[in-house]
Coordinates of C-alpha atoms in Angstrom, one line a residue:
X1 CA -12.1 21.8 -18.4
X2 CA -12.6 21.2 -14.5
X3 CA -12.5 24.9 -13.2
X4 CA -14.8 23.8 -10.2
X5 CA -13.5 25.6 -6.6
X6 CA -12.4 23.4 -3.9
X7 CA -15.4 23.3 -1.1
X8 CA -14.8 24.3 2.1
X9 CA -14.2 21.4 4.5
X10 CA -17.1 19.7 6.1
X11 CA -17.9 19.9 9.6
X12 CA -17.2 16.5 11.7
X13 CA -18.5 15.7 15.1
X14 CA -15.2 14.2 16.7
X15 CA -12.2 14.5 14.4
X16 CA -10.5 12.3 16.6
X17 CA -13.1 9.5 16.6
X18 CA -13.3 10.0 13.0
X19 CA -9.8 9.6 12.4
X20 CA -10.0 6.3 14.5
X21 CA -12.7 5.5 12.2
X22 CA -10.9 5.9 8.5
X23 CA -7.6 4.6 10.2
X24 CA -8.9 1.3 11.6
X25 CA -11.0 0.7 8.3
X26 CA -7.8 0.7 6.3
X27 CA -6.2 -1.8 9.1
X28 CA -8.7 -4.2 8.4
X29 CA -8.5 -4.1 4.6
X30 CA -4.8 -4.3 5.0
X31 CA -4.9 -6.9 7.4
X32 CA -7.8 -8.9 5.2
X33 CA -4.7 -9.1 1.8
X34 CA -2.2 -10.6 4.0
X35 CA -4.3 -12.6 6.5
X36 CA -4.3 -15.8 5.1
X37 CA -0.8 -16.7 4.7
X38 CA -0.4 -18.3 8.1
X39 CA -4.3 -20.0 7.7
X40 CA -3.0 -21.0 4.2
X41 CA -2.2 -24.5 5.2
X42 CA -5.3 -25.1 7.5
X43 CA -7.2 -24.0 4.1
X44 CA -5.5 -26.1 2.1
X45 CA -6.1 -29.5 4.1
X46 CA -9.3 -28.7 4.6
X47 CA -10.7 -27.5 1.5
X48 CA -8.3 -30.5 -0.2
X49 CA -6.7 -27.3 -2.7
X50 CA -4.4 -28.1 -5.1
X51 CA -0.8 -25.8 -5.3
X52 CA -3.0 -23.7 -7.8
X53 CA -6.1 -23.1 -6.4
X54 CA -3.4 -22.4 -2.8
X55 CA -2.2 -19.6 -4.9
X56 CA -5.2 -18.0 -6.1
X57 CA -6.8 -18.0 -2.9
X58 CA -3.6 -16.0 -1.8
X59 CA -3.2 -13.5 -4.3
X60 CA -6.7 -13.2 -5.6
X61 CA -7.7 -10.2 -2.8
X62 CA -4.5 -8.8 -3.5
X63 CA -4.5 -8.5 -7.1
X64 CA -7.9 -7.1 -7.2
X65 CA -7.7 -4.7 -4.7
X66 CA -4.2 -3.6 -6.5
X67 CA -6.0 -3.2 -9.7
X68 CA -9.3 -1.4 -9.0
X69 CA -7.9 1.0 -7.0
X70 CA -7.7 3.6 -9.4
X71 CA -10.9 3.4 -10.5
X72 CA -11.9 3.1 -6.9
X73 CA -10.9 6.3 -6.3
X74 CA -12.4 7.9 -9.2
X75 CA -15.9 6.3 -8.1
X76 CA -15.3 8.2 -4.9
X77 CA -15.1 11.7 -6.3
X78 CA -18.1 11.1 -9.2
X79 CA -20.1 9.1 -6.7
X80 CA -19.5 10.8 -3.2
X81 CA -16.7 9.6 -0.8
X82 CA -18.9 8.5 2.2
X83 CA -21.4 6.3 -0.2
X84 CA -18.4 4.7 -2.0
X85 CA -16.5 4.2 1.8
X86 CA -20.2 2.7 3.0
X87 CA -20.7 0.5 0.1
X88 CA -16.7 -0.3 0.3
X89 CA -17.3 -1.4 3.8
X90 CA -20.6 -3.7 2.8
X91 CA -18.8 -5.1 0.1
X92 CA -15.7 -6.2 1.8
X93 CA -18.1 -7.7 4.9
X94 CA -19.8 -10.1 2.5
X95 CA -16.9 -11.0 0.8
X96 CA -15.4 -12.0 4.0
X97 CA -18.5 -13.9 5.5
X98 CA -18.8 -15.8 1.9
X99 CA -15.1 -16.4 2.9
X100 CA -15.5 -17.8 5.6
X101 CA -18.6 -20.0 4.9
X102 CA -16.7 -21.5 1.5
X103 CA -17.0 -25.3 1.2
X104 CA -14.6 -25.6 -1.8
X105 CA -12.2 -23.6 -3.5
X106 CA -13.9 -21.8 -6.4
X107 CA -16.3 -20.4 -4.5
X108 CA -13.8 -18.9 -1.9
X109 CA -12.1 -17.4 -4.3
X110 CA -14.7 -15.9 -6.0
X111 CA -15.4 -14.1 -2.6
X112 CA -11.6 -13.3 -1.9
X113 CA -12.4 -11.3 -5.2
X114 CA -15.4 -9.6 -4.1
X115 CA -13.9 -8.9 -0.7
X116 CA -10.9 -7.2 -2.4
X117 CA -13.7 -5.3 -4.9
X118 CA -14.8 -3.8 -1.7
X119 CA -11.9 -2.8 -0.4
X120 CA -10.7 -1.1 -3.1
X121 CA -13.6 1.0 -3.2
X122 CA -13.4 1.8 0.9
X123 CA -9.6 2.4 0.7
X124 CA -9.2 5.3 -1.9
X125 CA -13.0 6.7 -0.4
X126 CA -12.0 6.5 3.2
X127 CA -8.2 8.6 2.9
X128 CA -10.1 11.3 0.6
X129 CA -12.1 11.8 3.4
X130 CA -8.9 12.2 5.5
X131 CA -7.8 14.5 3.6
X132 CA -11.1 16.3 2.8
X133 CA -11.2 17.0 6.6
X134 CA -7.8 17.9 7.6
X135 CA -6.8 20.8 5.6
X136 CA -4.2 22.8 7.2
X137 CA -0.3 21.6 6.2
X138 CA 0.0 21.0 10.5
X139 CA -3.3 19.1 10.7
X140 CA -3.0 16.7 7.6
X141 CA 0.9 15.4 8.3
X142 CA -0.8 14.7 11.3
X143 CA -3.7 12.8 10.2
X144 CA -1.4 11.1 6.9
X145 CA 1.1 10.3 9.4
X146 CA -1.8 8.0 11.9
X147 CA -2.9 6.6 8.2
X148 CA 0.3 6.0 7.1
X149 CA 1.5 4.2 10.2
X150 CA -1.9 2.0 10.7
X151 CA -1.2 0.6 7.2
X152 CA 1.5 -0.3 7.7
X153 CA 1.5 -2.1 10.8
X154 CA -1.7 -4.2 9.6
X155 CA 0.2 -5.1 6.0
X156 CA 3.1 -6.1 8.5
X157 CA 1.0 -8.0 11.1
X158 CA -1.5 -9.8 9.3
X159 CA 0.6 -12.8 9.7
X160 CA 0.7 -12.6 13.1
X161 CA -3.4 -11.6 13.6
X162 CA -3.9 -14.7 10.8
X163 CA -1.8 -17.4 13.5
X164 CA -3.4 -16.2 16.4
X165 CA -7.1 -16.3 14.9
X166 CA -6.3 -19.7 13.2
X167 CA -4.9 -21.2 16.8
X168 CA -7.5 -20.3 18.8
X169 CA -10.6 -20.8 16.8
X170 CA -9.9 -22.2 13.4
X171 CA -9.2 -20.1 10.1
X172 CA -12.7 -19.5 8.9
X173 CA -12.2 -16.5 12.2
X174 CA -9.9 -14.6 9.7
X175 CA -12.4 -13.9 7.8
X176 CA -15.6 -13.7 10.3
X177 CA -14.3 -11.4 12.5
X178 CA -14.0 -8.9 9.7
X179 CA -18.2 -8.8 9.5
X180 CA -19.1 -7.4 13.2
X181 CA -15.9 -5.0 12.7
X182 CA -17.5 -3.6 9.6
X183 CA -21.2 -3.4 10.8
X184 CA -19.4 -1.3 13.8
X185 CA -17.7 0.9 11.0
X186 CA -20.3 1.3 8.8
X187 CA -23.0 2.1 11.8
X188 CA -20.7 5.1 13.2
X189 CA -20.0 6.4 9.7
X190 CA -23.5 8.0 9.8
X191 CA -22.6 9.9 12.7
X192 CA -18.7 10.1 12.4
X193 CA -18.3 10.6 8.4
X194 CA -19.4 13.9 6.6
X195 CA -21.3 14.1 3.9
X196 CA -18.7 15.7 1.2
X197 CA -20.9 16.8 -1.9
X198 CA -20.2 15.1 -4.9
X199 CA -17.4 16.9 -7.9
X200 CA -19.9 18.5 -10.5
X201 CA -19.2 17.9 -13.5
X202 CA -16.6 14.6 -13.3
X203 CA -17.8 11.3 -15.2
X204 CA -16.6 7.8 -14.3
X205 CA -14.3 7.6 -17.0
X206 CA -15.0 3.7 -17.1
X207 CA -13.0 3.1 -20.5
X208 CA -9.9 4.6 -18.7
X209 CA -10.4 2.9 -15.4
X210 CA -10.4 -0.4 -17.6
X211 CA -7.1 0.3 -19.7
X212 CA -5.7 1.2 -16.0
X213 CA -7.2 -2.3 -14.5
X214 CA -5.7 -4.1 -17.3
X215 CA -2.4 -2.8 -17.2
X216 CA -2.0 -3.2 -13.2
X217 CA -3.6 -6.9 -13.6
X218 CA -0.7 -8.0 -16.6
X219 CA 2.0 -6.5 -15.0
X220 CA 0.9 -8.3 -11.1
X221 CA 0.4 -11.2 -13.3
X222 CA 3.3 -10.7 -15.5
X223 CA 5.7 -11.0 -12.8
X224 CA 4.2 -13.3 -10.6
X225 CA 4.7 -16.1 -13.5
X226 CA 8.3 -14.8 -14.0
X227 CA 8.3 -15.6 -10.1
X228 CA 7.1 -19.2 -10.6
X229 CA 9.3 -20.0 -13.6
X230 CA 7.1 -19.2 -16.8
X231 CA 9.4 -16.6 -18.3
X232 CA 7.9 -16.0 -21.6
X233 CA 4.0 -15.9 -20.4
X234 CA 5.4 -13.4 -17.6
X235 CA 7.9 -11.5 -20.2
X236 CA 4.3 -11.4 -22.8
X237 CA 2.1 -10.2 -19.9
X238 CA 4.4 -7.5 -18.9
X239 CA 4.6 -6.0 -22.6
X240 CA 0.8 -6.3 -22.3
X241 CA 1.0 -3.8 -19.3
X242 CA 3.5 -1.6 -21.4
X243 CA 1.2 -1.5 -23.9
X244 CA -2.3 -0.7 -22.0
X245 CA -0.4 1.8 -20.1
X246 CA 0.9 3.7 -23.2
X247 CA -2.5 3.9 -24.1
X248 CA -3.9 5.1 -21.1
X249 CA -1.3 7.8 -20.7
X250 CA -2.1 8.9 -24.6
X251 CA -6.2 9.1 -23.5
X252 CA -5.2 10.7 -20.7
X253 CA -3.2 13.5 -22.0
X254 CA -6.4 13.9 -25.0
X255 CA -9.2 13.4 -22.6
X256 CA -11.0 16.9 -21.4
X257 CA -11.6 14.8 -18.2
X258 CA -9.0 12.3 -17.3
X259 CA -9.3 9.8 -14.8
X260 CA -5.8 10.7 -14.1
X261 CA -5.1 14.3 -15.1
X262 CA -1.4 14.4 -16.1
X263 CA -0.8 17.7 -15.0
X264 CA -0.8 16.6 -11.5
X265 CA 2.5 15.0 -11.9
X266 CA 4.6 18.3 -13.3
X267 CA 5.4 19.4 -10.2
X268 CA 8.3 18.5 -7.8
X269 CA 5.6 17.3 -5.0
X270 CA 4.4 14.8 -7.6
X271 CA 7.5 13.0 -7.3
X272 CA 7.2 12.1 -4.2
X273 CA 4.9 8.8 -5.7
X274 CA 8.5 7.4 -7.0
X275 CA 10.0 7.2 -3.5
X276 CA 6.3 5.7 -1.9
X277 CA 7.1 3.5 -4.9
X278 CA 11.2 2.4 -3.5
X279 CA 10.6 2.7 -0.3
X280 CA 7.4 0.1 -0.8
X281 CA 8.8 -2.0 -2.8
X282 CA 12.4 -2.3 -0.8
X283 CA 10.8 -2.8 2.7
X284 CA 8.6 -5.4 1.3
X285 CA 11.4 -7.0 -0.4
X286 CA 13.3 -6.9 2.9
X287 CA 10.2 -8.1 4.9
X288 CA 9.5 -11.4 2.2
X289 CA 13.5 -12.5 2.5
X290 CA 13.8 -12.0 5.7
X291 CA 10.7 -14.1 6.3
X292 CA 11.7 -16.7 4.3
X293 CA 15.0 -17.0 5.9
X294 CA 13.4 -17.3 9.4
X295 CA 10.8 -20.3 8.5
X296 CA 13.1 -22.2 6.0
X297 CA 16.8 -21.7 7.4
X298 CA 15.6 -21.0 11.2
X299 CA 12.8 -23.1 11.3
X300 CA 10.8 -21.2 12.8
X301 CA 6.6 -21.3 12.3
X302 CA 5.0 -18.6 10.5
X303 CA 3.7 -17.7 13.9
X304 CA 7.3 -16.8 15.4
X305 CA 8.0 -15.0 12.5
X306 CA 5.2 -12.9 12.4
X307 CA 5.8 -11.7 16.2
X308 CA 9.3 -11.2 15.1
X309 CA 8.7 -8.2 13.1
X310 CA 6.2 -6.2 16.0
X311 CA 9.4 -3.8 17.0
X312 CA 9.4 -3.1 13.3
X313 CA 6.1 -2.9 13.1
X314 CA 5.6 -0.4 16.6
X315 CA 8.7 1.4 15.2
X316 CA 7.1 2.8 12.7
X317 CA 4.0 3.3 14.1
X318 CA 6.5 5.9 16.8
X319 CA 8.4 7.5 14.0
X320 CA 5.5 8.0 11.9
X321 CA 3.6 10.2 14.2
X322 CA 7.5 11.9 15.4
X323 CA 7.7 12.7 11.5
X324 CA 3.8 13.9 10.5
X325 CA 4.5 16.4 13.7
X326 CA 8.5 17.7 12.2
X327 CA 7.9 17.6 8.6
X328 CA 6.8 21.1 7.4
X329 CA 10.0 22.1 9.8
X330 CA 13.0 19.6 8.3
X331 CA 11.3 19.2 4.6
X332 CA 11.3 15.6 2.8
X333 CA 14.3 17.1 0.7
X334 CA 16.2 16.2 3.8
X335 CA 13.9 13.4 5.5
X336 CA 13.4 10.9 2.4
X337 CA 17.1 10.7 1.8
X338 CA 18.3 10.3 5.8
X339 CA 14.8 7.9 5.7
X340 CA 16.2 5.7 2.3
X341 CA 19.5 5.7 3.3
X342 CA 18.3 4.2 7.5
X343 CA 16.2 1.4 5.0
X344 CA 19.5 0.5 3.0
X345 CA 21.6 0.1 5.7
X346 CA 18.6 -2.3 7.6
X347 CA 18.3 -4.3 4.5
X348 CA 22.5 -4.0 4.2
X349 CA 22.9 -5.5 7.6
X350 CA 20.0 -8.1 7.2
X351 CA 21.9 -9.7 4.5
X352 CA 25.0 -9.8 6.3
X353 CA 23.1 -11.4 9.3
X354 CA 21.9 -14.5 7.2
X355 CA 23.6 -17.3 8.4
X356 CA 22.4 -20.8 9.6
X357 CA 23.0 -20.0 13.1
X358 CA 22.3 -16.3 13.4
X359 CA 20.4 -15.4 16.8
X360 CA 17.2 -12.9 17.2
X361 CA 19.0 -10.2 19.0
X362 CA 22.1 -9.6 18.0
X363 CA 21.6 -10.6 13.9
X364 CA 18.0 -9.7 12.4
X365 CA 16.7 -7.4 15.2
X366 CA 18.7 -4.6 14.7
X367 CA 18.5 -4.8 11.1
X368 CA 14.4 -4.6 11.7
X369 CA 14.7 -1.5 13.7
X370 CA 16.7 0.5 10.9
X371 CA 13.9 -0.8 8.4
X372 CA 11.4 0.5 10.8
X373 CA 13.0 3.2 11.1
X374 CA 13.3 4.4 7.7
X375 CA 10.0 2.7 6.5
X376 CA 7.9 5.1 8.9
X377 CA 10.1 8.2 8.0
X378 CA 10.1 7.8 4.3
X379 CA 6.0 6.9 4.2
X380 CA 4.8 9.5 6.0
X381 CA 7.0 11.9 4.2
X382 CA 6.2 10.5 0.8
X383 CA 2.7 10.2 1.4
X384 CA 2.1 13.8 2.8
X385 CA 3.9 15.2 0.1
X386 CA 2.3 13.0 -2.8
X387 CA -0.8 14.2 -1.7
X388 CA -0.1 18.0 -1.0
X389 CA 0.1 18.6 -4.8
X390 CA -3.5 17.1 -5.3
X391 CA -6.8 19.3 -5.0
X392 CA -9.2 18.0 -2.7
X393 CA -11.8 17.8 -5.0
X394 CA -9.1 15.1 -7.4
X395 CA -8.3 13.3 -3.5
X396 CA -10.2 9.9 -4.4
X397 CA -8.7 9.5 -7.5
X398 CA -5.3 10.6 -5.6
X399 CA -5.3 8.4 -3.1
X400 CA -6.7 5.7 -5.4
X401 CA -3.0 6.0 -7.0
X402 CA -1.2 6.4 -4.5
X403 CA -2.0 3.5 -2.9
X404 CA -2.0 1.6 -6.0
X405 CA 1.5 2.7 -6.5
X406 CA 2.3 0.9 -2.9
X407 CA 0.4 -1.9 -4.0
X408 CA 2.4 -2.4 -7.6
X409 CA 5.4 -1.6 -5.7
X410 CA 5.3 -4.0 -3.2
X411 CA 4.3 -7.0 -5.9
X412 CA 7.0 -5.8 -8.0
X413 CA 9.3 -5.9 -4.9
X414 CA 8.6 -9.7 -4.2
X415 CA 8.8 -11.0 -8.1
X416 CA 12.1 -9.1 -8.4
X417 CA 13.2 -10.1 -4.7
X418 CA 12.2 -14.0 -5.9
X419 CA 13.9 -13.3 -8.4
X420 CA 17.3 -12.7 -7.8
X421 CA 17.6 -14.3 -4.8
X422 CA 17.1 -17.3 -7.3
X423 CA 20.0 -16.1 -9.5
X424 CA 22.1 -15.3 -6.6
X425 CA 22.3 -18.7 -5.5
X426 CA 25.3 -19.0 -8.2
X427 CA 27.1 -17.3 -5.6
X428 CA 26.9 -20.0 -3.3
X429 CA 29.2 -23.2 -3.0
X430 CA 28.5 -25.9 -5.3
X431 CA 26.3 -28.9 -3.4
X432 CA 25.1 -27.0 -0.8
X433 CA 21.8 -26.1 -1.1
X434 CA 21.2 -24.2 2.3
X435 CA 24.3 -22.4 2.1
X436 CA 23.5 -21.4 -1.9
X437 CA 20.0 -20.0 -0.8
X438 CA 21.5 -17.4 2.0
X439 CA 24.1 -16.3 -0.9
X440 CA 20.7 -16.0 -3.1
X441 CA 19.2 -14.0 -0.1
X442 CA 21.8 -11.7 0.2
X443 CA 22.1 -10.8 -3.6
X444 CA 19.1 -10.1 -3.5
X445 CA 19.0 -7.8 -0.3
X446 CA 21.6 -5.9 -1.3
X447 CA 20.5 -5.4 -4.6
X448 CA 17.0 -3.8 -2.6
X449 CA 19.5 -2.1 -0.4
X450 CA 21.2 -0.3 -3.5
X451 CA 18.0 0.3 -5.2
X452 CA 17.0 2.6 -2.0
X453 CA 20.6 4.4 -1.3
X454 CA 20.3 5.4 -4.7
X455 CA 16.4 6.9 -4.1
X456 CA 18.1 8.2 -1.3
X457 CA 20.4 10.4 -3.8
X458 CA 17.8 10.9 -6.2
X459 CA 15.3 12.6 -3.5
X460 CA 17.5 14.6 -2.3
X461 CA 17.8 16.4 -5.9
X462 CA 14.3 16.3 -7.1
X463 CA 12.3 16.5 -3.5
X464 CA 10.8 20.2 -2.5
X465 CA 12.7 21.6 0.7
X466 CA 9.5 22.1 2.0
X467 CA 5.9 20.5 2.2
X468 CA 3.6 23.2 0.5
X469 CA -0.3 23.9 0.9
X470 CA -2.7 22.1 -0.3
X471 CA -3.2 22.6 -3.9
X472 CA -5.5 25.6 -5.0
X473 CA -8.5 25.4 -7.1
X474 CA -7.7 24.9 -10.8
X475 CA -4.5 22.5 -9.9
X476 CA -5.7 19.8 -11.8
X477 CA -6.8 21.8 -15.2
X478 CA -5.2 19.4 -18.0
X479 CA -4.2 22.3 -19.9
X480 CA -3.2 24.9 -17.8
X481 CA 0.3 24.9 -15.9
X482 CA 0.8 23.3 -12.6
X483 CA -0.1 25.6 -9.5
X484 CA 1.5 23.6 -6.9
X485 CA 5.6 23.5 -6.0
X486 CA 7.6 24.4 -9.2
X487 CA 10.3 22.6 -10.8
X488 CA 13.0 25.0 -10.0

């Protein structure tokens, strides 16, 4: 068993350059999954890709950086967190030149791969160290809250950084202008990034890392062909992820050092990965409708979509760092649940907005602020508690999960989304195909909506009142009982 104390935090130079640092990094990789949406097109004519090879240029970075992450975050704590977040970094800049050099398909996205392999090792590396640094309750909200607002307003403007790039100089700058930004990163991570010493004592527990990789992969995979019609493959793939998931929950609870020690997730701070789970997946659901509703009802370009979501993007960059400040004082017992319930009524009145000739102002925009809202209230919150429960020496692996938990929730969000939107079109009048796709859209937004008023319930029973310390040294023991928040 892993008695090992907790080290003492390491000394940094700047923390506020530092936190810059981590913060941008996980813009970029953010930015770098979502990027290529807009580009897509320009890629497509030419490369000359077929609808396949389209696809698998778009989800490739995606689903490997969704699926590693785990085992991304394990390599931080066996391996170091500032050598994984250095390599990371490398990585993810020669996966993105190769990017942008690509002649042909195969080989792009062979480096959309590698580039997501590189992230996935940076991302889970780079908010360890966060959280290795800040250590107080008040100075980690603080620093969660920046993260948690930075992600999110790069997963929510890489449309709009992917049009601009691809206008101005062609969409082979998507990808190049990721390279100087990482030689920057990586160059001030020697002066900027602390050497945290490496967990005695932890293996890479490469078997379990695999069973998790394989699960995450079949169930992406799973529902992205019950997205695109094939039922049965998706219905077998998903059984697949069942499966590997049963068993790496069985070697988990047998192992004397898990990948994934169960025992973090008996506590009531541990189920604060359920609501980063909703409050993903129903945002993102609300974000792909609504963005499909603006370029195929509205007509707009993907452009003009993409700037219509910066107020919801710069809202929740404001209420993140008004909630990391507040949070120890109101509790996420009480946030989450105001938080869910903001997001349901957003996606609520989004769905009641879609209508062939419903205006900016008056129809989507205030249904983007209430998602804003309640997406930067409920992440932060969620996020700060997830990770309270989690021993720093256990934080790559931590926030290897937790952000694979956005990840699956998110890709879950837009299969399901898909979805029923698709069955909701039953709803619609006969012989009227525009007007049957908004009744499609709506279902399906108000089915996301429910799903979060009822996480809105459900947090406000199960949450802690209060954010607690950081976990104490022996947290993570598999055998012995939890140390962090109690269940009663």
């Amino acid at each position: 068993m892993d008695v090992t104390a907790d080290p003492a935090p390491p000394a940094v130079r700047g923390t506020g350059l530092f936190l810059a640092l981590v913060c941008s990094t996980q813009f970029v990789l953010l930015v770098g999954g979502t990027v290529v949406t807009v580009s897509l097109p320009a890629i497509g004519a030419e490369l000359a890709l077929t609808p396949g090879q389209a696809q698998g240029v778009l989800t490739a970075f995606m689903l490997t950086f969704g699926c590693l992450l785990l085992l991304g975050g394990r390599a931080a704590d066996v391996l170091g967190r500032r050598r994984l977040f250095l390599i990371g970094l490398a990585v993810f800049a020669v996966g993105s030149l190769l990017c942008a050099v690509a002649t042909s398909a195969g080989p792009l996205i062979a480096a959309r791969v590698l580039a997501g392999t590189g992230a996935a090792m940076a991302s889970p590396a780079a908010m360890s160290l966060l959280t290795t640094v800040f250590v107080t309750p008040r100075e980690r909200s603080r620093a969660l809250g920046m993260w948690a607002a930075v992600g999110a307003i790069g997963a929510t403007l890489g449309n709009v950084i992917g049009g601009l790039l691809t206008s101005v100089g062609g969409w082979r700058w998507i990808f190049l202008v990721n390279v100087p930004v990482c030689v920057l990163a990586f160059v001030a991570a020697f002066s900027l990034v602390p050497a945290v010493p490496r967990v005695p004592g932890q293996r890479l527990a490469l078997p379990d890392g695999l069973l998790a990789t394989g699960a995450v992969a079949a169930l992406i995979l799973g529902l992205t062909q019950v997205q695109s019609g094939a039922v049965l493959l998706g219905a077998g793939l998903v059984a697949v992820a069942v499966v590997l998931g049963g068993l790496f929950a069985l070697l988990q609870a047998r192992s004397a050092d898990p990948l994934l020690p169960l025992s973090l997730f008996r506590t009531r701070t541990a189920t604060a990965f359920l609501f980063v789970l909703i409050t993903a997946g129903t945002s993102i659901g609300s974000y792909f409708t609504s963005s499909l509703y603006m370029q195929d009802t509205l007509g707009w370009s993907a452009l003009q979509a993409g700037l219509a979501f910066v107020p919801w993007a710069a809202l929740i960059a404001v209420v993140a760092q008004v909630v990391s400040r507040n949070l120890h004082r109101v509790g996420p017992r009480l946030l989450v649940p105001l938080a869910l319930t903001s997001v349901a009524a957003g996606g609520t009145l989004l769905a009641l907005s879609l209508r062939p000739g419903a205006t900016y102002l008056t129809g989507l925009l205030p249904a983007f602020l209430l998602l804003g809202l309640g997406t930067g209230a409920a992440g932060v919150a969620c996020t700060v508690t997830a990770m309270s429960g989690i021993p720093r020496r256990r934080h790559g692996v931590g926030a290897g999960a937790l952000t694979s938990t956005q990840a699956v929730g998110s890709a879950l969000a837009i299969a399901l989304v898909a979805l029923l939107a698709q069955l909701g079109t039953a709803f619609g009048p006969a012989g009227d195909a525009v007007a049957a796709t908004l009744a499609g859209q709506r279902f399906a937004l108000l089915v996301a909506s429910g799903v979060a008023l009822l996480g809105a319930v459900l947090a406000a029973v199960v949450l802690p009142r209060r954010v607690p310390p950081p976990a104490g040294p022996g947290a993570d023991v598999a055998l012995s009982p939890p140390a962090a928040t109690p269940l009663t």
